[in-house]
Short mmCIF file of C-alpha atoms in Angstrom, two decimals:
data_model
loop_
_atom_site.label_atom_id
_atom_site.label_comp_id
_atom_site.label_asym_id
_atom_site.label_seq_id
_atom_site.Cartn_x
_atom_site.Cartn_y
_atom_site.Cartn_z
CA UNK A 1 121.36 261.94 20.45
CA UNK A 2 118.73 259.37 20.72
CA UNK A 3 115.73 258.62 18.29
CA UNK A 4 112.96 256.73 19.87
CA UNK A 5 111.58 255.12 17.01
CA UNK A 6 112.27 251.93 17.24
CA UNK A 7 116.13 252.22 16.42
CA UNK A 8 118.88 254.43 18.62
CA UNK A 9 120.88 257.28 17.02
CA UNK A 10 123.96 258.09 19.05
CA UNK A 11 126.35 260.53 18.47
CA UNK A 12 130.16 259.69 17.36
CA UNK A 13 131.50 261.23 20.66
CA UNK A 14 129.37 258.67 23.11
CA UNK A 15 126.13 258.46 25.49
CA UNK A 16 125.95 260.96 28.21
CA UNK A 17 124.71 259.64 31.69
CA UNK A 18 121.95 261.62 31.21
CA UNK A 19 121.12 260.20 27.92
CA UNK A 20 121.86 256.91 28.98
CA UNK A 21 119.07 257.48 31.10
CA UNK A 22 116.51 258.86 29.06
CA UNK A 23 117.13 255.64 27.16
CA UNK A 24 116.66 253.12 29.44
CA UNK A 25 113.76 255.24 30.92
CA UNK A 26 111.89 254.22 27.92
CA UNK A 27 112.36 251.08 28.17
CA UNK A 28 113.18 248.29 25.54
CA UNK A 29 111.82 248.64 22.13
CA UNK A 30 112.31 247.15 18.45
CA UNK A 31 115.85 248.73 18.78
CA UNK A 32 117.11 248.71 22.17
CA UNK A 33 117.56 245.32 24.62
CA UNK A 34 118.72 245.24 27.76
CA UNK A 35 121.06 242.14 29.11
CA UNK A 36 122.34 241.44 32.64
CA UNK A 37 126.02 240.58 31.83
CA UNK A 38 126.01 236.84 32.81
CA UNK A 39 125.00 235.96 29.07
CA UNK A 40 126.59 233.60 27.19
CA UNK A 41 127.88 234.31 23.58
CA UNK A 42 125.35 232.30 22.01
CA UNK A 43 123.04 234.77 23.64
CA UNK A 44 125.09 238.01 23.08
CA UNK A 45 125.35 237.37 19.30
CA UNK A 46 121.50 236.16 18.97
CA UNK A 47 120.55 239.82 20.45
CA UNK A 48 123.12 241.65 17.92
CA UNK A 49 122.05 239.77 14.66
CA UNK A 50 118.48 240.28 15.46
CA UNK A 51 119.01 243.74 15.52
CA UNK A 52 121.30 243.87 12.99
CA UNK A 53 118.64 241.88 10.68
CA UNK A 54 115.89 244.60 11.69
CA UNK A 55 117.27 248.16 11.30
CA UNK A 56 119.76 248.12 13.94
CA UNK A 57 119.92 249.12 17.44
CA UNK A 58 121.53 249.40 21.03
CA UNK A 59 122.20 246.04 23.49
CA UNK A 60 122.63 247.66 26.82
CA UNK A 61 124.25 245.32 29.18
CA UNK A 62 123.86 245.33 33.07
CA UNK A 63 120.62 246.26 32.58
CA UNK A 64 117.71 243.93 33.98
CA UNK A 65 114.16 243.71 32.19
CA UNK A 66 112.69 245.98 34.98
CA UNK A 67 114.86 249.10 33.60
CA UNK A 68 117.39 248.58 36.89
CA UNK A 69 121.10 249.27 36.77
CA UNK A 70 123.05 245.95 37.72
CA UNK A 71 126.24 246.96 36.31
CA UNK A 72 128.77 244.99 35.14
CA UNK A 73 129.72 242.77 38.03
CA UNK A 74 131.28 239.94 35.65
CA UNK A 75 134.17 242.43 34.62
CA UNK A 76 134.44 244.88 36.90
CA UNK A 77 137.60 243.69 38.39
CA UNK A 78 139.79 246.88 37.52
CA UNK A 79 137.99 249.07 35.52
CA UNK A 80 140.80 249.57 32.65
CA UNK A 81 141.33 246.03 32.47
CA UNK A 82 138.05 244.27 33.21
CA UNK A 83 136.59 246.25 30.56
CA UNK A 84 139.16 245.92 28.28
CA UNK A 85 138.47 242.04 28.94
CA UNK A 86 134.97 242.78 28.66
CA UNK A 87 135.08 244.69 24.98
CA UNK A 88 137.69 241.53 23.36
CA UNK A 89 134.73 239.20 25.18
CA UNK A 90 132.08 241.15 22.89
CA UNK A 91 134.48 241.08 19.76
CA UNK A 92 135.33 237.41 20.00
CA UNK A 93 131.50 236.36 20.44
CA UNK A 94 131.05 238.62 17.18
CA UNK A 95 134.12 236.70 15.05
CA UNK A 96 133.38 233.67 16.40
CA UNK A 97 129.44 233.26 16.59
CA UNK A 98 127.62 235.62 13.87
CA UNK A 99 128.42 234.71 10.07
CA UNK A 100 129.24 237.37 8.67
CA UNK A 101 130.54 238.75 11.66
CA UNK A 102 129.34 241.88 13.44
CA UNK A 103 131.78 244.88 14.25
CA UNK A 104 129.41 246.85 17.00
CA UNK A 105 130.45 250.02 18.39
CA UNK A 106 131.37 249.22 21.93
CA UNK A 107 131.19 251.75 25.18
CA UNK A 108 131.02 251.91 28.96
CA UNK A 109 129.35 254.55 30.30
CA UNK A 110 130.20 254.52 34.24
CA UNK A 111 128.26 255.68 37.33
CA UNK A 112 124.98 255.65 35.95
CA UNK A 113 122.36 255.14 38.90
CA UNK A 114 125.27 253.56 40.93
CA UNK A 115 126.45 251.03 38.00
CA UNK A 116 128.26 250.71 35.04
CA UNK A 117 127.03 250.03 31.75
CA UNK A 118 128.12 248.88 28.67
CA UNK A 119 126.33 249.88 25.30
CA UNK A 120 126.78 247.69 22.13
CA UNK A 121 125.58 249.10 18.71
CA UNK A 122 124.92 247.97 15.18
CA UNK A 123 123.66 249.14 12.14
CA UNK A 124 121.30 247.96 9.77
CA UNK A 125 122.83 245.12 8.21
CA UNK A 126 124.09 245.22 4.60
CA UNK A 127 123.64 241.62 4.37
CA UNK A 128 121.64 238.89 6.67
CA UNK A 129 123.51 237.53 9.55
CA UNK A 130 122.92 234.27 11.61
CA UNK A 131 124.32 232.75 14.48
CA UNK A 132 127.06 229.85 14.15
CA UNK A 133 126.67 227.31 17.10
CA UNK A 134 127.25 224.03 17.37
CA UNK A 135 127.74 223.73 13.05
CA UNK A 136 124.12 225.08 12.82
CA UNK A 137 123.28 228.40 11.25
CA UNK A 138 120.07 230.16 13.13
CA UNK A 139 118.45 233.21 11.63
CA UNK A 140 116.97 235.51 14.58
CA UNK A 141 114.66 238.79 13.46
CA UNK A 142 113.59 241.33 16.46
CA UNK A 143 109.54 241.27 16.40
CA UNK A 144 108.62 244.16 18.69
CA UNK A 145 110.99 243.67 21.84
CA UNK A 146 111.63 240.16 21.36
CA UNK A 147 113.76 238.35 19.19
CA UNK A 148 112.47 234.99 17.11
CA UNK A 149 114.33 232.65 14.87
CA UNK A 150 113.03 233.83 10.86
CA UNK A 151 110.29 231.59 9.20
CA UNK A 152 110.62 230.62 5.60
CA UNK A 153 109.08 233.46 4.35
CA UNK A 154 110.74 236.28 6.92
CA UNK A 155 114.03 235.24 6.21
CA UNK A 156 113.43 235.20 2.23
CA UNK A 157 112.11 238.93 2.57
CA UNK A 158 115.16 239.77 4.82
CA UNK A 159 117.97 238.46 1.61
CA UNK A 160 115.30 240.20 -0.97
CA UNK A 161 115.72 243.19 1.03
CA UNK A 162 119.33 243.04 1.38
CA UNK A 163 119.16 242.26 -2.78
CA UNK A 164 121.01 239.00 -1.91
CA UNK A 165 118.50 236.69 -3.87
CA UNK A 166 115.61 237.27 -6.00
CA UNK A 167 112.23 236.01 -5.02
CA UNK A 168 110.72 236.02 -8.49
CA UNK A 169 113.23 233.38 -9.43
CA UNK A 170 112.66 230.65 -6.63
CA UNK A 171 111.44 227.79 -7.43
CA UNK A 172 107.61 226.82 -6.63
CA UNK A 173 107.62 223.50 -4.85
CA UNK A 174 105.99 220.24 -6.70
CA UNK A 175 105.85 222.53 -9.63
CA UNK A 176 107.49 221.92 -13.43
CA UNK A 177 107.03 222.42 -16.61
CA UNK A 178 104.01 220.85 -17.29
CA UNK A 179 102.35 223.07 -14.32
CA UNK A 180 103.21 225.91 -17.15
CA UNK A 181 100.37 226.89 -20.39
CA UNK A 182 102.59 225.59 -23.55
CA UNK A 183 100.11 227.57 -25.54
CA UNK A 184 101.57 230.85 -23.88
CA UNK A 185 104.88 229.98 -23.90
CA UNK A 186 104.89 229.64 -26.94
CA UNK A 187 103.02 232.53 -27.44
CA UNK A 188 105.39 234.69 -25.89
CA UNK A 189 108.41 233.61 -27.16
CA UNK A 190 107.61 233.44 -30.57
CA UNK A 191 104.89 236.52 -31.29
CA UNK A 192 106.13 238.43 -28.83
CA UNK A 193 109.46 238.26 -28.40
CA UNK A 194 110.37 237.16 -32.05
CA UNK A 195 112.69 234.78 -31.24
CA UNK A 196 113.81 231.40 -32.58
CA UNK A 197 113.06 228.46 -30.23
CA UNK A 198 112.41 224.51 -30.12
CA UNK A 199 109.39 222.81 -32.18
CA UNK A 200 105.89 224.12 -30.72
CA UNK A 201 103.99 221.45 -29.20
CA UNK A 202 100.81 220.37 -31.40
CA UNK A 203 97.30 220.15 -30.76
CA UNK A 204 94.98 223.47 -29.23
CA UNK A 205 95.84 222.62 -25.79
CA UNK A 206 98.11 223.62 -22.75
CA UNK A 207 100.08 220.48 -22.87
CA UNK A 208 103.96 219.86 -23.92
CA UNK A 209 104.17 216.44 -24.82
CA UNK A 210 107.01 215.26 -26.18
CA UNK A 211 108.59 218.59 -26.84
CA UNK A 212 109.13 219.52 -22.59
CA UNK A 213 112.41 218.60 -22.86
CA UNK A 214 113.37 220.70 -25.89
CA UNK A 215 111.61 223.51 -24.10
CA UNK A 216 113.24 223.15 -20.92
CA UNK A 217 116.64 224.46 -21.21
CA UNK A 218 115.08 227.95 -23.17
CA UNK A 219 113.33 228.15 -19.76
CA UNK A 220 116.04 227.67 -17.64
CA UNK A 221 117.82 230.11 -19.84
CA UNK A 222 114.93 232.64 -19.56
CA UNK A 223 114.77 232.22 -15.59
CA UNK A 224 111.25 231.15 -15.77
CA UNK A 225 112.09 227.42 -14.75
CA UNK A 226 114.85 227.16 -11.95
CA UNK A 227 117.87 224.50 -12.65
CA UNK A 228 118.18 223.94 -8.82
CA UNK A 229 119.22 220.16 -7.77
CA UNK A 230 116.48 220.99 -4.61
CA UNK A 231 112.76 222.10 -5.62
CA UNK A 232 112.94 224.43 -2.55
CA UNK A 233 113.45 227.92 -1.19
CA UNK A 234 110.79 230.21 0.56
CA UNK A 235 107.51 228.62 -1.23
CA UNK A 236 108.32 225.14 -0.18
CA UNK A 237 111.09 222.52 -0.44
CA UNK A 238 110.96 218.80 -2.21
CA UNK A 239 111.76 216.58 -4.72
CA UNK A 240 114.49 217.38 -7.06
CA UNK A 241 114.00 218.61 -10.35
CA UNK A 242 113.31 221.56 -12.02
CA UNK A 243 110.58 223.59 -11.19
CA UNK A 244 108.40 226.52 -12.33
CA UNK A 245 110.16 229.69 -10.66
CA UNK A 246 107.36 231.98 -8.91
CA UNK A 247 107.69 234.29 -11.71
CA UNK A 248 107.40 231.72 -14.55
CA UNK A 249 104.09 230.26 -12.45
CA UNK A 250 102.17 233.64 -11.89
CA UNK A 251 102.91 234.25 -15.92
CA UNK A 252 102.30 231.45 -17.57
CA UNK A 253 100.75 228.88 -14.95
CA UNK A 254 97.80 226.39 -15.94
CA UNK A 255 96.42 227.06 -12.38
CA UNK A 256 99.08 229.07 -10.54
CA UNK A 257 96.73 229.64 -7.26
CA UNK A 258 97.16 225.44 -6.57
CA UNK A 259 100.42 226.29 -5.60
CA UNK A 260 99.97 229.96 -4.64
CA UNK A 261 96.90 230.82 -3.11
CA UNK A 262 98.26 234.58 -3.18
CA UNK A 263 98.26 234.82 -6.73
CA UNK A 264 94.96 236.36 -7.42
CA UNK A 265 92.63 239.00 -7.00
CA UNK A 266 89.62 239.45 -4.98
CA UNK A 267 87.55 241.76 -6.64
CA UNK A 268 84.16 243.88 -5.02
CA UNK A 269 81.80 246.27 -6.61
CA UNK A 270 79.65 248.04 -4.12
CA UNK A 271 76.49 249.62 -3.96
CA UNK A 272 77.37 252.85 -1.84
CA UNK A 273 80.75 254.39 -0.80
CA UNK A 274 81.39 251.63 2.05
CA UNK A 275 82.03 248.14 2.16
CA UNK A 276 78.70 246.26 2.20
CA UNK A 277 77.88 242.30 2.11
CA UNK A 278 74.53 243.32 -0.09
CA UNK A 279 77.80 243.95 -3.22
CA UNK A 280 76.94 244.53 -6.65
CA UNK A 281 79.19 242.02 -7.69
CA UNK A 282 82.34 239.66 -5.78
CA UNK A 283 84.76 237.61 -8.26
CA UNK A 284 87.62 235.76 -7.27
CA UNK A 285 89.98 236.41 -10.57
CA UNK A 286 92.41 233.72 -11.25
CA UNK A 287 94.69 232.90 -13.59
CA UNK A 288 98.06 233.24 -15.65
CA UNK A 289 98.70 236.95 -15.81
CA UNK A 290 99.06 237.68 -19.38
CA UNK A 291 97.00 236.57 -22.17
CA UNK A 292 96.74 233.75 -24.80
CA UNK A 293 96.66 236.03 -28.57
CA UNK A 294 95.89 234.67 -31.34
CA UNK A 295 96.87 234.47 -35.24
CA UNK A 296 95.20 237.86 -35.92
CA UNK A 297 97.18 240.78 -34.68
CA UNK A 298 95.62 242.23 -31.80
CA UNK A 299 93.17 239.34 -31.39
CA UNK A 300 92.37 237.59 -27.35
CA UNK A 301 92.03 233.80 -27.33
CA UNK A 302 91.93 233.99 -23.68
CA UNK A 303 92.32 236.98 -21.29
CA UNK A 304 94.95 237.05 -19.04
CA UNK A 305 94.29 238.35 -15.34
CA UNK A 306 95.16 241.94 -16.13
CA UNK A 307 92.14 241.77 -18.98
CA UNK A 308 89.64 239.89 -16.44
CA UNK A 309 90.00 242.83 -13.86
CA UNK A 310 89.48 245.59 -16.62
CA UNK A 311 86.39 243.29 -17.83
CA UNK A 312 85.41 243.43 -13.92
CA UNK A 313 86.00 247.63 -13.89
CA UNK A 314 83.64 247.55 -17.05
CA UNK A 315 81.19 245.91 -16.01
CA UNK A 316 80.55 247.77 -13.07
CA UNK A 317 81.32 251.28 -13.86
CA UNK A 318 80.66 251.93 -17.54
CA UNK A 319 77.29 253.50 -19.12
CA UNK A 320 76.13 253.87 -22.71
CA UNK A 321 74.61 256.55 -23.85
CA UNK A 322 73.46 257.97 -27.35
CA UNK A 323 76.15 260.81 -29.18
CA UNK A 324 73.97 263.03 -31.28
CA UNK A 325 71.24 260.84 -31.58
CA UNK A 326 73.13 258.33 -33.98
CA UNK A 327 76.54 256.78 -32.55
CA UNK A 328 76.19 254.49 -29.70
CA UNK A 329 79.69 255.43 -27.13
CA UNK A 330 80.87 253.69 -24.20
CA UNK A 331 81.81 256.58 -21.68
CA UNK A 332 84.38 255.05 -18.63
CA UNK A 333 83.87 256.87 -15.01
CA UNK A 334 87.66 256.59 -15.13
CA UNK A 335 90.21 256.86 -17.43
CA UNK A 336 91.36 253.37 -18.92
CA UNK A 337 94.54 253.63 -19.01
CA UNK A 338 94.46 255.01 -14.89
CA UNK A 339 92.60 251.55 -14.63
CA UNK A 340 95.07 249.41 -16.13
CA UNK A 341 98.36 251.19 -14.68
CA UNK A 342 96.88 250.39 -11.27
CA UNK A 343 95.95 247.18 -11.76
CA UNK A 344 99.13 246.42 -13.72
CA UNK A 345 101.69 248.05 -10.84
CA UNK A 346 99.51 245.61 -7.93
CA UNK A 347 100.07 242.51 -10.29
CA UNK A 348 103.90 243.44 -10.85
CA UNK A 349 105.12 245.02 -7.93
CA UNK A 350 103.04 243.12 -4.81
CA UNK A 351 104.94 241.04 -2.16
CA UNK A 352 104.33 237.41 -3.37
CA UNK A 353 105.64 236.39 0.37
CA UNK A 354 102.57 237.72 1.71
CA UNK A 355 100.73 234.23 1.34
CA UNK A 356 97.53 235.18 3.32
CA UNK A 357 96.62 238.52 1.22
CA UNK A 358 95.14 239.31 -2.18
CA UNK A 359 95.08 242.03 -4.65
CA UNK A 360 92.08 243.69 -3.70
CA UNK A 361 89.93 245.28 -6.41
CA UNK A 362 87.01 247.81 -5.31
CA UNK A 363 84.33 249.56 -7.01
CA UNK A 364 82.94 251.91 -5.07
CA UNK A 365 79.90 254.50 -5.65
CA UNK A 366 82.65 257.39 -5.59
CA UNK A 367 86.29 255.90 -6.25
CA UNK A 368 88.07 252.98 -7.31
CA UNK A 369 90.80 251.38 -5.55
CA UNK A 370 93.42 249.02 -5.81
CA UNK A 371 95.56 247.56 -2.96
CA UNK A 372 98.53 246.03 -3.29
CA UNK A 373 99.69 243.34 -0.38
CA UNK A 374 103.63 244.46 0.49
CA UNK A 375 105.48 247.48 1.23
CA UNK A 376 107.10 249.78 -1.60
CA UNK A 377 110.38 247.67 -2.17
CA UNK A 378 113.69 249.10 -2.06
CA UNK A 379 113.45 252.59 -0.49
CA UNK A 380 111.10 254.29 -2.21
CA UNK A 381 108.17 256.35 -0.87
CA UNK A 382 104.77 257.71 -2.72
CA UNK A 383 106.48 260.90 -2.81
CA UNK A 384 109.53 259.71 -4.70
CA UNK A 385 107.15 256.83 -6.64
CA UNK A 386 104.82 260.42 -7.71
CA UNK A 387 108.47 262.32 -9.12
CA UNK A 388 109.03 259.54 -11.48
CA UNK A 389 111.74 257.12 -9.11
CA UNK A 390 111.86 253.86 -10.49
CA UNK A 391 112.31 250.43 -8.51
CA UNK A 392 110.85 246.91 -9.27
CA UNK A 393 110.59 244.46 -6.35
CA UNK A 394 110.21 241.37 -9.24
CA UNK A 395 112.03 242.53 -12.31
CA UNK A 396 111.08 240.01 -14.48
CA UNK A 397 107.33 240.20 -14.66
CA UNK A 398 108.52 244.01 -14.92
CA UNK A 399 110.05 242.97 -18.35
CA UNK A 400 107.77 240.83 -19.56
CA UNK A 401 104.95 242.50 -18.69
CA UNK A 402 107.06 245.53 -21.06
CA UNK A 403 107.02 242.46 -23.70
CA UNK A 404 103.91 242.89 -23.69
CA UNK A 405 103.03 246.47 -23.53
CA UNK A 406 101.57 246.78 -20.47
CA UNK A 407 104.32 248.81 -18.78
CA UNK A 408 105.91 251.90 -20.66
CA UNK A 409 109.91 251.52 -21.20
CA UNK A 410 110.28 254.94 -19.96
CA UNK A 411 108.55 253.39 -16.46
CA UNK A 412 106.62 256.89 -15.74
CA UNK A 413 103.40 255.04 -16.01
CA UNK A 414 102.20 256.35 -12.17
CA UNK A 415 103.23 260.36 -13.08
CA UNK A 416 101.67 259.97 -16.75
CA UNK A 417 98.95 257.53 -16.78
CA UNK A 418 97.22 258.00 -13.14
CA UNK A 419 98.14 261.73 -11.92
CA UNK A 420 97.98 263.14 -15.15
CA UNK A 421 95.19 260.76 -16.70
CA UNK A 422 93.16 261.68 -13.59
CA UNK A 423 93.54 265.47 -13.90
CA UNK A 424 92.97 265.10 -17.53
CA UNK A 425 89.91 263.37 -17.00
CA UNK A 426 87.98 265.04 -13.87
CA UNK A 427 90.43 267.68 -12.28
CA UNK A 428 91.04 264.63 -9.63
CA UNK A 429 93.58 263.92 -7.63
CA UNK A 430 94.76 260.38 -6.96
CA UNK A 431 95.49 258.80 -3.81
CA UNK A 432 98.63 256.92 -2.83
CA UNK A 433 98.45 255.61 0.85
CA UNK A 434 101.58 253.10 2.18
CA UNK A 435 99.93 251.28 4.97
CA UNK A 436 102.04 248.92 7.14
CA UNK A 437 102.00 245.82 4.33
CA UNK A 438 99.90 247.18 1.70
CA UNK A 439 99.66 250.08 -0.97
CA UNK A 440 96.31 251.81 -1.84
CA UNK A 441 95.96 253.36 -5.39
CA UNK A 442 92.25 255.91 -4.92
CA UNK A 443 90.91 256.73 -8.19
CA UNK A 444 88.20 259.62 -7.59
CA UNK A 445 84.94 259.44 -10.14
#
């Protein structure tokens, strides 16, 4: 049968005529292009590795743009035999042009509206394909009905998807170790982690001094500087050396926002229910995302990002009041730990590609929300992110963050700390809306 969502379902045992015609009746879509058959392989393979690159699809050739049946005038010279030629044409333009190559399923369906047509099918790529011409590799992606050659940051979502590289660990461009804070480094790896490593660098300040070199190979080690002989990949390509890896930037960074402007969050409180210029309050929250401690267990030299946006929540949501007259409480309109799980998972788990969006922070007269720029990663769904499924789109500021107990090792935090904290605390539900490149986290007061 035939889906029309964007992709084409056919059964094993082929397209009727009938359903042949349905199809092209509604015309071409995100998964279905039609080709008059004078194309050249350079064209037939750019059409079957966008498609493949998307979620797969039908090419429908001797079909023109106006939904007309040309047939298959190229090859119709015996129909055994100039379709035979006509399916080793298609196979040889796969072998030959796509890297990896493309095995479509291949059929002619005959006598439709007076022509013949052939229909070429692929699934949703396990791995990215390009085009091979001329020595050059060209990534296509189908946008809509049309196909375009991948920018920078499309094609680096396309391998994350396909789990053939990991974002967290590409390099920032004109980034190093000195773009990192030694203090919480050092921090980490030593009253955190507990683990042996090179001389600290002295003094009270970010700086490494002489010690950068020691330090450097531990970071390597520890993914959090890349040993790449280019400073490139999808945040920007330049000099050699080794740079601060986008996870290593967002954690530990001096200023990570000079280099990615994405790595913050906007954060609103409101007067009423809506949004409103006349705010409360509007901060622009920037920094390394975990914090500098100190010699005292427990103690804060410096707050790290997640500790500036609970600051943010406190400010504009808390009230004092007076406990039998004597003790002086702090009462939340939200549970804290609800807060901080939400504001934790948009930190951890948004789409760092997604260069023109921020983590949005909003309090509102009636809720609290959180948005998160990037879809779920890797399959899952609110439904199967509510039962307790567990997938990380960056698993490394997943485990650090765990250093540093802000994630639970069990990783239930959404079913324990926000459904259940929520219920606990007002007999509230929580809301979880997927939009098209962004998650919503409602907290009811």
């Amino acid at each position: 049968m035939v889906g029309w969502g964007g992709t084409v379902v056919v059964a094993g045992c082929g397209l009727t005529r009938d359903e042949l015609r349905e199809l092209i009746a509604h015309g071409e879509s995100s998964g279905v292009e039609f080709k008059r058959c004078g194309i050249s392989h350079f064209q037939l393979a750019r059409e079957l590795v966008a498609l493949a690159n998307f979620q797969g699809g039908a090419l429908l050739l001797g079909v023109g743009d106006d939904r007309s049946v040309v047939g298959l005038e190229r090859f119709a010279g015996g129909a055994g035999e100039g379709y035979r030629k006509l399916e080793e044409w298609v196979m040889q333009a796969c072998r030959d042009k796509v890297r990896p190559d493309i095995n479509p399923h291949f059929e002619v369906v005959r006598g439709v509206d007076g022509g013949d047509v052939a229909v070429l099918r692929v699934e949703r790529g396990l791995n990215v394909h390009c085009v091979w011409h001329n020595n050059h590799r060209s990534y296509f992606v189908r946008v809509g009905t049309t196909n375009r050659e991948a920018s920078p940051e499309e094609l680096a979502r396309l391998f994350a998807q396909r789990r053939a590289i990991r974002l967290e660990v590409q390099p920032v461009s004109g980034t190093s170790i000195h773009d990192l804070d030694a203090r919480r480094v050092v921090d980490c790896f030593r009253r955190v982690r507990g683990q042996e490593t090179p001389a600290a660098p002295g003094g009270d300040g970010p700086e490494w001094g002489e010690f950068a070199g020691a330090w450097e190979r531990l970071l390597v080690n520890t993914e959090l500087l890349n040993d790449g002989d280019l400073n490139g990949g999808p945040f920007g390509g330049g000099k050699a050396g080794r740079a601060a890896t986008l996870a290593g930037l967002v954690l530990f960074g001096r200023n990570p926002t000079r280099h990615l402007p994405q790595a913050k969050i906007d954060a609103v409180a409101y007067k009423g229910a809506e949004k409103d210029y006349d705010a409360l309050e509007r901060r622009t929250l920037r920094g390394a995302i975990v914090p500098l401690g100190g010699v005292v267990p427990d103690e804060m030299v410096e707050p790290g990002l997640v500790e500036q946006a609970i600051q943010f929540v406190r400010r504009n949501i808390v009230t004092e009041r007076l406990d039998d007259g004597i003790r002086r409480v702090e009462r939340w309109d939200y549970p804290q730990e609800a807060v901080r799980e939400a504001v934790v998972n948009a930190i951890v788990h948004r789409d760092y590609l997604l260069s023109g969006t921020d983590i949005e922070l909003s309090v509102y007269s009636d809720r609290l929300e959180v948005v998160s720029p990037g879809r779920l990663p890797n399959g899952i769904t609110t439904e199967r992110m509510l039962a307790g499924c567990r997938s990380a789109r960056n698993e490394l500021l997943k485990d650090v963050m765990r250093d540093y107990g802000y994630l639970e090792h069990m990783g239930m935090g959404v079913p324990r700390k926000i459904v259940r904290g929520m219920r606990e605390h007002n007999g509230t539900e929580p809301g979880f809306v997927e939009g098209e490149e962004r998650l919503t986290v409602r907290l009811w007061k």
